[in-house]
CSV table of C-alpha atoms in Angstrom, one decimal:
chain,number,residue,atom,x,y,z
A,1380,ASP,CA,0.0,0.0,0.0
A,1381,LYS,CA,1.1,3.5,-0.7
A,1382,GLU,CA,0.2,6.9,0.7
A,1383,ILE,CA,0.1,10.5,-0.6
A,1384,TRP,CA,1.0,13.2,2.0
A,1385,VAL,CA,-0.2,16.8,1.3
A,1386,SER,CA,-0.6,20.0,3.3
A,1387,GLU,CA,-4.0,21.6,3.9
A,1388,THR,CA,-4.1,25.3,4.5
A,1389,SER,CA,-7.1,27.6,5.0
A,1390,ARG,CA,-7.2,31.4,5.0
A,1391,GLY,CA,-6.7,31.7,8.8
A,1392,GLY,CA,-6.0,28.1,9.9
A,1393,PRO,CA,-6.0,25.7,11.5
A,1394,ASP,CA,-3.8,23.8,9.0
A,1395,ALA,CA,-3.1,20.0,8.8
A,1396,LEU,CA,-1.2,17.3,7.0
A,1397,ALA,CA,-3.6,15.1,5.1
A,1398,ILE,CA,-2.6,11.4,4.4
A,1399,ILE,CA,-4.4,9.6,1.6
A,1400,PRO,CA,-3.9,5.8,1.4
A,1401,VAL,CA,-3.8,4.4,-2.2
A,1402,ARG,CA,-4.6,0.8,-3.0
A,1403,ASP,CA,-5.1,-0.5,-6.5
A,1404,ARG,CA,-4.9,3.1,-7.8
A,1405,ARG,CA,-7.9,4.1,-5.7
A,1406,PRO,CA,-7.8,6.7,-2.8
A,1407,GLY,CA,-9.0,5.6,0.6
A,1408,ALA,CA,-10.2,7.6,3.6
A,1409,ILE,CA,-8.2,10.7,4.4
A,1410,SER,CA,-6.6,10.9,7.9
A,1411,ARG,CA,-5.2,14.2,9.2
A,1412,ILE,CA,-2.5,15.4,11.5
A,1413,PRO,CA,-3.5,18.8,12.9
A,1414,LEU,CA,-0.9,21.6,13.0
A,1415,GLN,CA,-1.2,24.4,15.5
A,1416,GLY,CA,-2.7,27.6,14.2
A,1417,HIS,CA,-1.9,28.8,10.7
A,1418,ALA,CA,1.4,27.0,10.2
A,1419,VAL,CA,1.4,26.8,6.3
A,1420,ALA,CA,3.2,23.6,5.6
A,1421,THR,CA,5.2,24.2,2.4
A,1422,GLY,CA,7.2,21.1,2.0
A,1423,ILE,CA,7.3,17.5,3.2
A,1424,ALA,CA,10.4,15.2,3.0
A,1425,PHE,CA,11.0,11.7,4.5
A,1426,SER,CA,14.3,10.7,6.0
A,1427,ASP,CA,13.1,7.1,6.4
A,1428,ALA,CA,9.7,5.3,6.5
A,1429,ASN,CA,8.9,6.6,10.0
A,1430,THR,CA,9.9,10.2,10.0
A,1431,ALA,CA,8.5,13.1,7.9
A,1432,TRP,CA,10.1,16.6,8.0
A,1433,VAL,CA,7.7,19.4,7.3
A,1434,ALA,CA,8.6,23.0,6.6
A,1435,LEU,CA,6.2,25.4,8.4
A,1436,SER,CA,6.5,28.7,6.7
A,1437,ASN,CA,4.5,30.9,9.0
A,1438,ARG,CA,6.1,29.5,12.1
A,1439,ASN,CA,9.8,29.7,10.8
A,1440,ALA,CA,10.1,26.0,11.9
A,1441,VAL,CA,10.4,22.5,10.8
A,1442,ALA,CA,8.0,19.9,12.2
A,1443,VAL,CA,9.3,16.4,12.9
A,1444,VAL,CA,6.4,14.0,12.4
A,1445,ASP,CA,6.1,10.3,13.4
A,1446,ALA,CA,4.7,8.9,10.2
A,1447,ASP,CA,3.7,5.6,11.7
A,1448,ASN,CA,1.7,7.0,14.7
A,1449,ARG,CA,0.5,10.1,12.8
A,1450,ARG,CA,1.6,12.6,15.4
A,1451,LEU,CA,3.8,15.6,15.7
A,1452,ARG,CA,7.0,14.7,17.6
A,1453,ARG,CA,8.4,18.3,17.9
A,1454,GLU,CA,9.1,21.6,16.1
A,1455,ILE,CA,12.5,22.9,15.5
A,1456,LYS,CA,12.8,26.7,15.2
A,1457,THR,CA,14.8,27.8,12.2
A,1458,GLY,CA,14.9,31.6,12.5
């Protein structure tokens, strides 16, 4: 099974990461990882199968996400 990870942003927040499972080329039910406030996730990268790194533009931070448990581990301030 595969997944598609995307960021969801609204005009004033709250924002989230949306995870869409894909099986046999068909999307499944969307699950979400909420982000505090109006974080504006602008990029997602994986260092391994368990860890996603998410750039949070409005927070000047990078979120470290536990991909297996679908939870935010921590935020690292970048400036």
